[in-house]
Coordinates of C-alpha atoms in Angstrom, one line a residue:
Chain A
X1 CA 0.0 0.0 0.0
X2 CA 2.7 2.7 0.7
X3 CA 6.1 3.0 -1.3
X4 CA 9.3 1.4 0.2
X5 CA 10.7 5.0 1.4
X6 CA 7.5 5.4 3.1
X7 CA 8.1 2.5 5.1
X8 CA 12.2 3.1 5.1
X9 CA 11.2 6.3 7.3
X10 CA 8.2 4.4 10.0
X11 CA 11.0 2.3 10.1
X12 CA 13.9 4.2 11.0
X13 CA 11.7 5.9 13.8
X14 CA 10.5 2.5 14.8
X15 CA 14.6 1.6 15.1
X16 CA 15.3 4.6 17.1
X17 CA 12.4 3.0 19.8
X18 CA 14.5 0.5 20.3
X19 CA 17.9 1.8 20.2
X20 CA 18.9 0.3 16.8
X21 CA 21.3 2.3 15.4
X22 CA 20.0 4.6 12.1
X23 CA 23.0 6.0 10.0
X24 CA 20.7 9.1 9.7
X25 CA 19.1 10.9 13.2
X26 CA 15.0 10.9 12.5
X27 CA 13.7 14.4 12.9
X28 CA 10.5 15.5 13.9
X29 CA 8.7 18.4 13.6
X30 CA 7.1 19.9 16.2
X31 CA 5.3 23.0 14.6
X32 CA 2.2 23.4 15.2
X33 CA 1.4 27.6 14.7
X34 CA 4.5 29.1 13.1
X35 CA 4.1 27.4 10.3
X36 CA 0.9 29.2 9.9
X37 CA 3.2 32.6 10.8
X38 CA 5.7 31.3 8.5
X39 CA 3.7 31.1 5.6
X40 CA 3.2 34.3 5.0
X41 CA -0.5 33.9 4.4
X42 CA -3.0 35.6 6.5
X43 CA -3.8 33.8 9.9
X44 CA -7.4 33.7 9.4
X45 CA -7.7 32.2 6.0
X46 CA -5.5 29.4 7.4
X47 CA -8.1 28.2 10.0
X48 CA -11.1 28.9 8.0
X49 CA -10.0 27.5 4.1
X50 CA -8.9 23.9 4.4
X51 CA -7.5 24.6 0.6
X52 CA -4.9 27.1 2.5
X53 CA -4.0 25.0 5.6
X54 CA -3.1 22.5 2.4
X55 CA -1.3 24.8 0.6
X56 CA 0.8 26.2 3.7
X57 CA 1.6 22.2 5.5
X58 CA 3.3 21.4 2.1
X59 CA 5.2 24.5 1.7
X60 CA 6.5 23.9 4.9
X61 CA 7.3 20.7 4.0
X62 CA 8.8 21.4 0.9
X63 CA 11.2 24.2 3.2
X64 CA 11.8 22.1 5.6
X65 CA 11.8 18.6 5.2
X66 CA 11.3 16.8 8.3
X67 CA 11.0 13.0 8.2
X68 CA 7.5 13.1 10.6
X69 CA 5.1 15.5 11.6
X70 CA 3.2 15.8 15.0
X71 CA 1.1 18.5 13.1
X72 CA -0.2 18.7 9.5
X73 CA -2.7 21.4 10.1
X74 CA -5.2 19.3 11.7
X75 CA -5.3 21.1 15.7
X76 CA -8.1 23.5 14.5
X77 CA -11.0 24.3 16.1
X78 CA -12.0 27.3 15.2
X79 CA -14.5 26.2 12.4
X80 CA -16.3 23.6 14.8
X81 CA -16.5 26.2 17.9
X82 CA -17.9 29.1 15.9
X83 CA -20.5 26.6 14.6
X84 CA -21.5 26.0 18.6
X85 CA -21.2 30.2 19.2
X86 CA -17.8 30.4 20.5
X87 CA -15.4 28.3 22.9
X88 CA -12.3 28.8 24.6
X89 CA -10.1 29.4 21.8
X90 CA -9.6 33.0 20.6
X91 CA -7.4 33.8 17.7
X92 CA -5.1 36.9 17.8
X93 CA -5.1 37.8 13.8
X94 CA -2.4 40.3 14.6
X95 CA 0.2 38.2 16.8
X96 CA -1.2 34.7 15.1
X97 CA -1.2 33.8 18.6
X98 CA -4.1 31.7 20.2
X99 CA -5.1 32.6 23.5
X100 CA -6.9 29.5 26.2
X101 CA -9.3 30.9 28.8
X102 CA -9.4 28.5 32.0
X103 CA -13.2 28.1 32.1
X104 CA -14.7 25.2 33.5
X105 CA -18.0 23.8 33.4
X106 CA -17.9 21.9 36.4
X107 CA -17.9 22.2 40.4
X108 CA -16.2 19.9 42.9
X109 CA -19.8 19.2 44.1
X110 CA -20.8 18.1 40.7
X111 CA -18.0 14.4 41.3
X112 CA -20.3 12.1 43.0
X113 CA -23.5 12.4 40.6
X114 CA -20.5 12.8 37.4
X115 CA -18.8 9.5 38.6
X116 CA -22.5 7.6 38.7
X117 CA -23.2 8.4 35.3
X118 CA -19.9 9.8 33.5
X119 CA -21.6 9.6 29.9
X120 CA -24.9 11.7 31.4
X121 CA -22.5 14.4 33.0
X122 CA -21.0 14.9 29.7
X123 CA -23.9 16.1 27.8
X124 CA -24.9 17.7 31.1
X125 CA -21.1 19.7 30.7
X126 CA -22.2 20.3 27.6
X127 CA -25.3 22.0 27.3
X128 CA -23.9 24.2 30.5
X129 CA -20.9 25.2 28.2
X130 CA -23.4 26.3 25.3
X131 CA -26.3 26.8 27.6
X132 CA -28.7 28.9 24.3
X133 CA -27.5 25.9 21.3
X134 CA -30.1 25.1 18.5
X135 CA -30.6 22.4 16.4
X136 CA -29.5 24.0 13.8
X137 CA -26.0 25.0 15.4
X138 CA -25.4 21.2 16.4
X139 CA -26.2 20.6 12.6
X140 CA -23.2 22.8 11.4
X141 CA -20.8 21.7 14.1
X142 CA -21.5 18.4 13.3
X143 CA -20.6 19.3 9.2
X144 CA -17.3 21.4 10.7
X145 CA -16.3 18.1 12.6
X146 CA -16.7 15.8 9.7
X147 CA -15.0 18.1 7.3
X148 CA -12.0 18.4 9.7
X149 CA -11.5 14.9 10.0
X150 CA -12.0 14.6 5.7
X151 CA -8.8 17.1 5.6
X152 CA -6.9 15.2 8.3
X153 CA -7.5 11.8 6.4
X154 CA -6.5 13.6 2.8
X155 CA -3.5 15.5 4.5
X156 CA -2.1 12.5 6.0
X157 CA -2.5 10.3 3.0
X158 CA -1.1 13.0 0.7
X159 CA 2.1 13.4 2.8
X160 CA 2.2 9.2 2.2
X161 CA 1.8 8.9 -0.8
X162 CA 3.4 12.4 -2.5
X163 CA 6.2 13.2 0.1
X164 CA 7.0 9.2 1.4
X165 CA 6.2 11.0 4.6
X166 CA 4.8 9.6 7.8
X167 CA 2.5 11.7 10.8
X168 CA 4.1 10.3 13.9
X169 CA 0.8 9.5 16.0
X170 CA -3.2 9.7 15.4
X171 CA -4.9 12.4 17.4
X172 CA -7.7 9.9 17.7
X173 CA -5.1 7.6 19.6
X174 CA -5.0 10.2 22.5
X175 CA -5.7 8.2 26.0
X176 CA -4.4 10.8 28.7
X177 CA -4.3 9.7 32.2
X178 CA -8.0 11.4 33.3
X179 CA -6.4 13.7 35.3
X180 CA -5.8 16.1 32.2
X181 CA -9.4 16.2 31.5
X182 CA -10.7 17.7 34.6
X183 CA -7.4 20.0 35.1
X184 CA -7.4 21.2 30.9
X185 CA -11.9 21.1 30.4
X186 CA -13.7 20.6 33.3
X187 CA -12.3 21.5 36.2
X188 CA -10.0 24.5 35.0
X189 CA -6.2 24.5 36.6
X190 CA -7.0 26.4 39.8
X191 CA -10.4 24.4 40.6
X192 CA -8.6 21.3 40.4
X193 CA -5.5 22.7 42.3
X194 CA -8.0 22.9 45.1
X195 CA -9.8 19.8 44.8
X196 CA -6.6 17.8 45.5
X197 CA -6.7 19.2 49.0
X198 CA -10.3 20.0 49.8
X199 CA -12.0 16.8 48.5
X200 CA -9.3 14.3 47.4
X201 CA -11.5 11.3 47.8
X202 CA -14.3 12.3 45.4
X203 CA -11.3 13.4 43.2
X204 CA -10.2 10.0 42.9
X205 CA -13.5 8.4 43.1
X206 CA -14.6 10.8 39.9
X207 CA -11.2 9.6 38.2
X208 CA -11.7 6.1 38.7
X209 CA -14.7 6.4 36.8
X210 CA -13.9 8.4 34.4
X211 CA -11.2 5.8 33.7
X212 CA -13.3 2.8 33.7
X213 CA -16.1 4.3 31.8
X214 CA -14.8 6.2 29.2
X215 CA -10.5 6.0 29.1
X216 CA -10.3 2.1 29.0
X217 CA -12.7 1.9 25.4
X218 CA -10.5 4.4 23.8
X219 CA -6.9 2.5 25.2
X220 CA -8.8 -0.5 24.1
X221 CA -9.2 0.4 20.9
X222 CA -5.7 2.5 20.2
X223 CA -3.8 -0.5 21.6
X224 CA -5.6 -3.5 19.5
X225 CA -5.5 -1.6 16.0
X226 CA -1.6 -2.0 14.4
X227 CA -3.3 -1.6 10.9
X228 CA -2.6 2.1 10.6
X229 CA 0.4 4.1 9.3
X230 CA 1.3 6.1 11.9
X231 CA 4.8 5.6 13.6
X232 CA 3.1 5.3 17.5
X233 CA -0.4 3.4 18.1
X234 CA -1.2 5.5 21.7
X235 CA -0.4 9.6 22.1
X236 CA -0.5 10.6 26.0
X237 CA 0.0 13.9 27.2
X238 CA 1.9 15.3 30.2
X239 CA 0.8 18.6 31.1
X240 CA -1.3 18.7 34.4
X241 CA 1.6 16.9 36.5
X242 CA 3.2 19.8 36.6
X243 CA 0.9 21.2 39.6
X244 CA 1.0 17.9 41.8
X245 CA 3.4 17.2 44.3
X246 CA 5.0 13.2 44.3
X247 CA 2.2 12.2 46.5
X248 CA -0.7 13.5 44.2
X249 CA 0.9 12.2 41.4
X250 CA 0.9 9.0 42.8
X251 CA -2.9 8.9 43.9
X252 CA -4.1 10.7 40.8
X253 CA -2.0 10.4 37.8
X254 CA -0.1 7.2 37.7
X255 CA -2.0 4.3 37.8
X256 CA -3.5 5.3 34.4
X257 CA -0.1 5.8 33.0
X258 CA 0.9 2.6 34.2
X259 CA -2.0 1.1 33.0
X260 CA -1.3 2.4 29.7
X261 CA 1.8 1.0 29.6
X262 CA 1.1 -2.2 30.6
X263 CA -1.5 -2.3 27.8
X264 CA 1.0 -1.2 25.1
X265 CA 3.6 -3.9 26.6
X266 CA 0.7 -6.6 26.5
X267 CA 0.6 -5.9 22.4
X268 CA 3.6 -4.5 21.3
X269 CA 2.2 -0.8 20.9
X270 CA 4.4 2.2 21.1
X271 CA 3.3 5.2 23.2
X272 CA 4.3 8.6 22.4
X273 CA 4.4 10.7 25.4
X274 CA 4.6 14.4 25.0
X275 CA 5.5 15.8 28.5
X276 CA 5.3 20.0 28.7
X277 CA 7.3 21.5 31.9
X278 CA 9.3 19.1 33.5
X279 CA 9.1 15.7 34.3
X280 CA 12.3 14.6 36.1
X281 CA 10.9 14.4 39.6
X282 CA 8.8 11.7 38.4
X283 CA 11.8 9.8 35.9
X284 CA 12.0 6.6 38.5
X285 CA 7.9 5.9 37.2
X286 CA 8.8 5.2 33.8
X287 CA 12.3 3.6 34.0
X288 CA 10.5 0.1 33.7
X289 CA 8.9 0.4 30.6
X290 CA 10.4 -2.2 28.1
X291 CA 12.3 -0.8 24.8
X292 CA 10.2 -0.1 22.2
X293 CA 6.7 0.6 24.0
X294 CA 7.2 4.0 24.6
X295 CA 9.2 7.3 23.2
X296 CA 9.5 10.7 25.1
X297 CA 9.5 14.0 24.0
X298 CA 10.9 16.5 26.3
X299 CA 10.2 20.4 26.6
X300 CA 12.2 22.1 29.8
X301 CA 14.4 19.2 31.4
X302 CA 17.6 18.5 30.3
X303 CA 17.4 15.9 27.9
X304 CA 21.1 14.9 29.1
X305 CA 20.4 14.3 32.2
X306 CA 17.1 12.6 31.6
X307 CA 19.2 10.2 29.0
X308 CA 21.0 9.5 32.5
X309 CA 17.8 8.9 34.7
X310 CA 16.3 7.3 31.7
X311 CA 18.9 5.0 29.8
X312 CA 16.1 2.8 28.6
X313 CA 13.6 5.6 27.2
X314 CA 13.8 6.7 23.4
X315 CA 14.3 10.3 24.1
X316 CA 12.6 13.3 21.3
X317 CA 13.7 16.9 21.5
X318 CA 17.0 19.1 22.5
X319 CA 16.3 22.3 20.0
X320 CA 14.9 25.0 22.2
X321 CA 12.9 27.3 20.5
X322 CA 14.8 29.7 22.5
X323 CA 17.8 29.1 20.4
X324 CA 15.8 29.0 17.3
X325 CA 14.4 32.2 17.9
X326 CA 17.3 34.0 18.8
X327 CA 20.3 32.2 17.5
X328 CA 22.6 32.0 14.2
X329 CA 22.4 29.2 12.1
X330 CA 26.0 27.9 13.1
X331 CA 25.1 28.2 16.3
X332 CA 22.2 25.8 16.2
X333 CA 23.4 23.7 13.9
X334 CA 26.4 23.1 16.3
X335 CA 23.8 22.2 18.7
X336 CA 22.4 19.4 16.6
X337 CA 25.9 18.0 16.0
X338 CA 26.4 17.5 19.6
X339 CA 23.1 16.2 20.4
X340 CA 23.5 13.8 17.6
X341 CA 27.1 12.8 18.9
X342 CA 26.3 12.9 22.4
X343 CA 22.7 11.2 22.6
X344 CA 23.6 8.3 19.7
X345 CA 20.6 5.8 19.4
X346 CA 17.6 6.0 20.8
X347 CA 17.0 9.3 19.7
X348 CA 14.7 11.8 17.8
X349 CA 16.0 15.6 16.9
X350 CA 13.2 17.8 17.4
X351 CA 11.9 21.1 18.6
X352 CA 11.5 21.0 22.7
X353 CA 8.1 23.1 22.9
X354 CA 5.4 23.4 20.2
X355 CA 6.5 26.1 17.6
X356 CA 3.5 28.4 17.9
X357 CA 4.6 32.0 18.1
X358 CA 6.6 34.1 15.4
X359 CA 9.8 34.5 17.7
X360 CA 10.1 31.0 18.6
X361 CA 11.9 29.8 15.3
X362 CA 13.7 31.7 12.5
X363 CA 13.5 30.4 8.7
X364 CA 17.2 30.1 8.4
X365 CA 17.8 28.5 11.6
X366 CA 15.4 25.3 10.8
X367 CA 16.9 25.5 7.1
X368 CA 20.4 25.0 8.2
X369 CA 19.3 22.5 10.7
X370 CA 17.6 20.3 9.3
X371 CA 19.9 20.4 5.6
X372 CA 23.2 19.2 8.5
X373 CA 20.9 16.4 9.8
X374 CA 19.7 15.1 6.8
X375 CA 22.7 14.7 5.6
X376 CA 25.5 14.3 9.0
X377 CA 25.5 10.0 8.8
X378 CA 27.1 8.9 11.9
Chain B
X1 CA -1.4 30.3 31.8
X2 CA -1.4 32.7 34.7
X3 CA -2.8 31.5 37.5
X4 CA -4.7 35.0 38.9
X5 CA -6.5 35.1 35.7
X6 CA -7.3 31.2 35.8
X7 CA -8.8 32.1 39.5
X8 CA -10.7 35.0 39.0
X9 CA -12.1 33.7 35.7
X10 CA -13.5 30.5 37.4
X11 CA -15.2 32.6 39.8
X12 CA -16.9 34.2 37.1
X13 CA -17.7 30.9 35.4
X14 CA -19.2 28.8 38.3
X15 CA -21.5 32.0 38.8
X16 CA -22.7 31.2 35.3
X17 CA -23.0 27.8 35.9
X18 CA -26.2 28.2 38.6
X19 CA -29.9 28.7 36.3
X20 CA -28.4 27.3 33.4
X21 CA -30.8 25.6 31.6
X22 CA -31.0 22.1 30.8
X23 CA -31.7 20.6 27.4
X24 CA -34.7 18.3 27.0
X25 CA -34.8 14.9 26.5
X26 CA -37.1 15.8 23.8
X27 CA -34.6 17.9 22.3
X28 CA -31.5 15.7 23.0
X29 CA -33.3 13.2 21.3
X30 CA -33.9 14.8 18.2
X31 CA -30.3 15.8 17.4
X32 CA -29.0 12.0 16.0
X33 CA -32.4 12.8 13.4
X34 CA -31.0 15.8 12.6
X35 CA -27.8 14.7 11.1
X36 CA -29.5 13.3 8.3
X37 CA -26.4 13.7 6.1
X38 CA -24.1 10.9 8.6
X39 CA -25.3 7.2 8.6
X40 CA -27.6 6.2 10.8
X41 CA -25.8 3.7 12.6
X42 CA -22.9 6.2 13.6
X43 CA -25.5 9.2 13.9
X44 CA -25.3 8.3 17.7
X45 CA -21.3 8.1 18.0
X46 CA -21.1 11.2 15.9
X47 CA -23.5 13.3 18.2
X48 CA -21.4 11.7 21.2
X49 CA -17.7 12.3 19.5
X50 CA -18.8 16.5 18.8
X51 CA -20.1 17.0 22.7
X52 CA -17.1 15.2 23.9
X53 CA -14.7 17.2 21.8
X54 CA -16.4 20.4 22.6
X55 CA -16.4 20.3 25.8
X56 CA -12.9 20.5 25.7
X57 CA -12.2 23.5 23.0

């Protein structure tokens, strides 16, 4: 079904999950706005023409040339949310930034009835968020959801098929530990802050259920499903564990990692974890999982140091976009030599945070990059 | 995200959140109908994948 370099590059990330040595270091893009800034074409069109978002993921590949993408365009929401009257997303047509408001639709008294009947609660969150929603609102959202998903099935089989050129993880695949859900939707960040102390047993009880009711389906289903051709079967994102201490983490994040894990173990899945902030307070959790069933992507620790607390874990990152923003090409590019040298196998060259603001990459810098990688064989 | 903004917008959202009003059954029940243009099989999954993804936008 795909061409042999298609398969040549799964592979060689595939290798880098298990420390095989590749001649070539796989690099991964991990732009998600700038491109969109890059482009040169203007902000809104790129969220509200699917033609344009087309247009402006294959110029950048074309520019750029990365080996997998984390992003083809497809995190946009803007065309489903206006549908409904409006979410949490605002777009910043000036700056091309995208601002998040913390607004949550739920109170720490709603848990109990939310863990009887987790299904019920989410229409219930629902109709709160967009308390005035007509039929014929639902309608359109519905028609801005399927066409999103038509462009993300024709943008992912066009990078296949015309650029040999594999998207590292399904978004569909994404089975978080439940704890992300009530800090990122329901809850908000400082409702949930709270929670942990006021009412930590109806926390957990809610978590449990969310986890058994709607969490295990979709690992179900990510983990038992290798006909696909993405590079990992299961995306998880670290972002709420940055508020807990080592004891909340432990009550309310963990066991759904681990269970995760242990799925992905039990059928030779891969796992991309994406962790923002830091994670190295927590390293000793995941130093058990076998090679191969997972890969890390790191944003602020030291992705040294972690290679150290970690010597079993396929490690993604080391270009800050602090460097890429602010840098000369030598100067990055003698970066990526020494990450390549220094981290050998069982790694991916990539950006550290999500590109998503104009100063957090310059053309040049990625140019120069990614031309030395592509071609330093080690 | 900045954690004074995150508080005193919460407080401004869970004063929303008393005399909101609830949709019927009778209108949860026709929405499925509604998406004439989806199978019928998956017009049930469809109206459960768009609430579940919009709650978190």
């Amino acid at each position: 079904m795909f061409s042999k370099e298609f398969n040549e590059k799964v592979q060689m990330f595939k290798d880098a999950s298990f420390f095989k040595h590749t001649p070539v270091t796989p690099n991964l893009s991990n732009d998600y706005t700038w491109k969109v800034l890059d482009s040169g074409y203007p902000v809104r069109k790129a969220y509200y023409d699917s033609k344009v978002m087309d247009k402006i993921v294959c110029e950048n590949h074309e520019r750029y040339r990365f080996d997998a993408y984390l992003d083809l365009g497809t995190r946009n929401h803007f065309p489903q949310m206006d549908a409904l009257g409006g979410g949490s997303y605002t777009l910043n047509e000036e700056t091309g930034g995208i601002n998040v408001t913390d607004a949550p639709t739920m109170t720490a008294d709603d848990y109990d009835a939310f863990a009887e009947n987790p299904t019920k609660w989410l229409n219930i969150l629902f109709q709160r968020k967009f308390p005035d929603l007509t039929t014929d609102q639902f309608v359109k959202a519905t028609m801005a959801f399927l066409q999103a998903s038509g462009f993300q099935k024709n943008i992912e089989e066009k990078f296949a098929n015309k650029y040999n050129i594999p998207t590292m993880v399904s978004t569909s695949t994404n089975v978080s530990s439940p704890f992300e859900t009530f800090h990122s939707s329901f809850r908000g960040i400082a409702g949930i802050s709270l929670d942990m102390r006021r009412c930590p047993d109806k926390l957990d009880n809610v978590i449990q259920s969310y986890w058994k009711n709607i969490s295990m389906g979709s690992l179900q289903r990510a983990v038992g499903n290798h006909e696909h051709s993405y590079i990992a079967d299961v995306y998880i994102g670290l972002i709420a564990h940055a508020i807990m201490n080592g004891k909340q983490f432990d009550r309310f994040y963990w066991p759904y990692l681990k269970e995760i894990f242990d799925a992905c173990a039990d059928t030779g899945s891969m796992a991309y974890i994406y962790v923002e902030s830091t994670v190295a307070r927590f390293a000793d959790h995941f130093a058990d999982i076998p090679v191969g069933n997972a890969m890390m992507h790191l944003e602020l620790d030291d992705i040294f140091e972690m290679r150290k607390a970690l010597p079993k874990m396929p490690l993604v990152g080391g270009l800050t976009t602090d460097m890429l923003g602010t840098a000369d090409p030598k100067t990055c590019v003698d970066r990526a030599k020494m990450l390549i040298d220094e981290m050998g196998d069982g790694f991916v060259i990539s950006q550290n945070k999500m590109l998503s603001f104009r100063n957090d990459c310059r053309r040049e810098n990625l140019i120069a990059v990614n031309d030395f990688v592509r071609n330093y064989v080690h | 995200m900045n954690i004074l903004k995150a508080v005193i917008d919460q407080k401004k959202a869970v004063k929303a959140l008393k005399n909101v009003p609830v949709y019927s059954e009778e209108w949860w029940a026709k929405i499925p109908d509604t998406v004439t243009f989806v199978d019928p099989e998956l017009r049930p999954i469809m109206v459960f994948a768009v609430v579940f993804g919009s709650i978190q936008m």
